Amino acid sequence: MLTNQEQLLSKIASNDGHGENSAFFDGWKAYDSDPYHPTQNPNGVIQMGLAENQLSMDLVEEWVRNNPQASICTPKGASQFKDIAIYQDYHGLPEFRNAVARFMEKVRGNRVRFDPDRIVMSGGATGAQETLAFCLADPGEALLVPTPYYPGNDRDLTWRTGIELIPVVCDSSNDFKFTRDALETAFNKAQESNTKVKGLLLNNPSNPLGTVLDREALSMAINFINDKNIHLICDEIYSATVFDEPGFISIAEILQESPQTNPELIHIIYSLSKDLGFPGFRVGILYSYNDAVVSCARKMSSFGLVSTQTQLLLASMLSDEEFLEKFLAESAARLCARRSMLCQGLAQMGVGSLKGSAGLYCWMDLRRLLKAATFEAEMELWRVIVNDVRINVSPGASFHCSEPGWFRVCFANMDDETMRVALGRISKLVMQSNKNSESRKPCRRRSKLEISLSFRRLDEIMMSPHSPMTSPLVRART
Amino acid sequence: MLSRKVTSHGQDSSYFLGWQEYEKNPFDPIHNPSGIIQMGLAENQLSFDLLESWIEENQESNWYRKQGGSVFRELALFQDYHGLPEFKKVLAEYMSEIRGNKVKFDVDKLVLTAGSTSANEILMFCLAEPGEAFLIPTPYYPGFDRDLKWRTGVEIIPIHTSSSNNFTITKPSLQEAFQRAQTLKLKVKGLFLTNPSNPLGTALSLQELHLLLSFSLSHSLHIVSDEIYTATASFPTPSFTETLSRLLPDPLHPAWSRLHVVSSLSKDLGLPGFRIGAIYSHNVELVAAATKMSSFGLVSSQSQFLLSRILADKGFIRGYARENRRRLGRRRGVMRAGLREAGLRCLRGEAGLFCWVDMRGAMGPGPASFEAEAELWRRMVMEFGVNVAPGKSCHCSEPGWFRVCFANVAEETLREALRRIKAVVADAGVRR
């Protein structure tokens, strides 16, 4: 009967190309079935596997309340209802495209200009990625992607398109930065298997690393793709989550400085889901310097246009300069404070994380907690973290990381109190692990006093009135 | 450098070229009375005032529940591809309501998509491999060439229909199409029907429904029924679901796992901008796969919520559906009368936002041909200022038929358009 059913549907519909059978999603399922709540379910799973930006939602909500003309169901907005409701032009409302272009410029410190006519809508960044893959590559062709990378890329770029992703392997020896060698190796590997490489996909700022690419890396990438005459896709969806130095440099800036680069090879993916914190509104943007791609992608956008109701709201919000100034500054400050809380808390336990200046997560180093330097051991540790420690984090393997022991931990989708609880749970895990490794190494004794002191320091940091963790500004729904 | 898809979008047809001409020189009764009148757009603009009144009476329905309480934060974060439960519930009830409550829809079998454009493409991805085929009766909506084939690689084989029997589907034409597919070595995976039909404006008869169901059963084919024009019909007509329920009431019969319905709020409620479509299927695996695929085009949570408020107002919706049907029926009548006056016949249909008009007599001297049809169309757009969709763009097998829309303009504009069409016919008479 199952076989019959499978034959009823296409291969795409029946295979695992959607990627939802990976560990990345198992943790979500664990959370969904037993979600943490401070009073109603204090032993539930804390969700730290979801890269959502909830820290500055109050600012957006306040803006919406103060700007009824942006919502079509208010007395001020109602007059636009009809025009908005019938508008289905896949070019998108001009005021929407203009506002998005200006916003993208603002996030890049007005160092570049974006042409609103090159802005194409899509069903979230998910839709933008897939559309770009359809435009740039035929089935069987490939894109190079540095590891570790966002697990959704496998679904977005390959599931229905039939293309392949070839990893550009990076490791911790140089903080997971991709090198020219690594790019060449991946490219040559593809050639050896007769796979045509059509492009390189970069994610800047990086998910899961939380780092930004420096000028050198971006220039190296642009030289590489130019030499090979392949496309460069830059997923910049976390561009406004940069909260510290080094700051964000967009590929648009590098392109501006590289007159020898063929601009028709350069494409940017953007979305408002991470920077502004509203994934529910499904605002994906594809920006291309290639006219044929813009034209093709625009036709494909019919499969995932942004609701005009949402376009109207955002055209208004993204034109409010004063609001944007305030929001961007405040959001960065809150993200910075929250990340410090997490990373300093981890550091106090002797847990390191990759230094980063962006994103809604940090790349946590739990290598010394592994029983062995293997992915099996990583999986085992992950199950302990989800099932016993009761925190959902994402294991490095799901990001195609080449080294076991790294985990992505999200910090912007909860409030301070939940973060405190999470840190407390992690500290217990580390303590337990220290005990275990103690019992395995009888010659190295760490005094109990030392251990209790290190946790008292953690408590002091968490409870200090000067600690960013007690800031009343940092408040988000669990 | 780029993929093959960049040049194969199927958007070169006159259907789209007419739009482009209109955009360059759009009619406006005051500012541009000699501009081109858009009669090529199947939109329903007749009942906006009803929705506008609702909004006036239900302000803040954007962000507030009826009983109070802001939902902004919740909506902003809601990206679950299963859809907003409160929206799906009332959508399922609405779908039932517009079918005279003869069919019940289960929310677990409903998948939300960004418009029916997305729904149709998803179904092709899920039901067929690249190179496999669906049979579709002609004439059909020009957008299908893009929506069903472009990125999926699925082929369309037309089932030819003819004016001799009012474009109904017959057993021989069905068999002929199937044979043709076999000759081309294309595996047929299913039948794709639009019911009520675009561009014909008719609903499938019971006879056609039985024919198609029995054909699909004997060849184990899927049936995709695009029912986006359901609420535009003057009276409810039988659907595949209803007919299958009578023929094969056992829900476990395999035929049920091969019937898939597509819905949308774009035509009924006139809200194409909000991108609200849905797939309904009894096939559990299909629903699971399609739900995941909807990630590429989810419905904005903002729009899901607003529509959940509107559709939950049962009194309003019932009244709206009734009044909308009445206005469409009346407008259809104005259209037919005007065409009669111009000496033109159109297919007798009680649904859709358009009439299927027989303009063979206006094609000029000589045998009927698609060249003559194209020339007539060109003159209609460029000389007489009326954009309509020529039959060829709808893959009609006979030249001379045109789809003329009537619900997207004010009545006065419609009358002006009819005057111009009359002039076209008169001009053709003179030429003869």
CSV table of C-alpha atoms in Angstrom, one decimal, chain A residues 14 18 40 45 64 69 71 78 82 85 238 262 312 365:
chain,number,residue,atom,x,y,z
A,14,SER,CA,8.2,11.3,-1.8
A,18,HIS,CA,12.7,18.8,2.1
A,40,GLN,CA,3.3,26.4,33.5
A,45,VAL,CA,12.5,22.3,26.5
A,64,VAL,CA,2.3,50.2,13.8
A,69,GLN,CA,-2.6,54.8,7.8
A,71,SER,CA,-2.8,49.3,8.0
A,78,ALA,CA,-9.3,52.0,4.7
A,82,LYS,CA,-9.6,48.6,-2.9
A,85,ALA,CA,-6.6,44.4,-2.7
A,238,TYR,CA,21.3,39.2,8.7
A,262,ASN,CA,31.4,41.4,-14.3
A,312,LEU,CA,1.7,48.7,2.0
A,365,ASP,CA,32.4,25.2,21.2
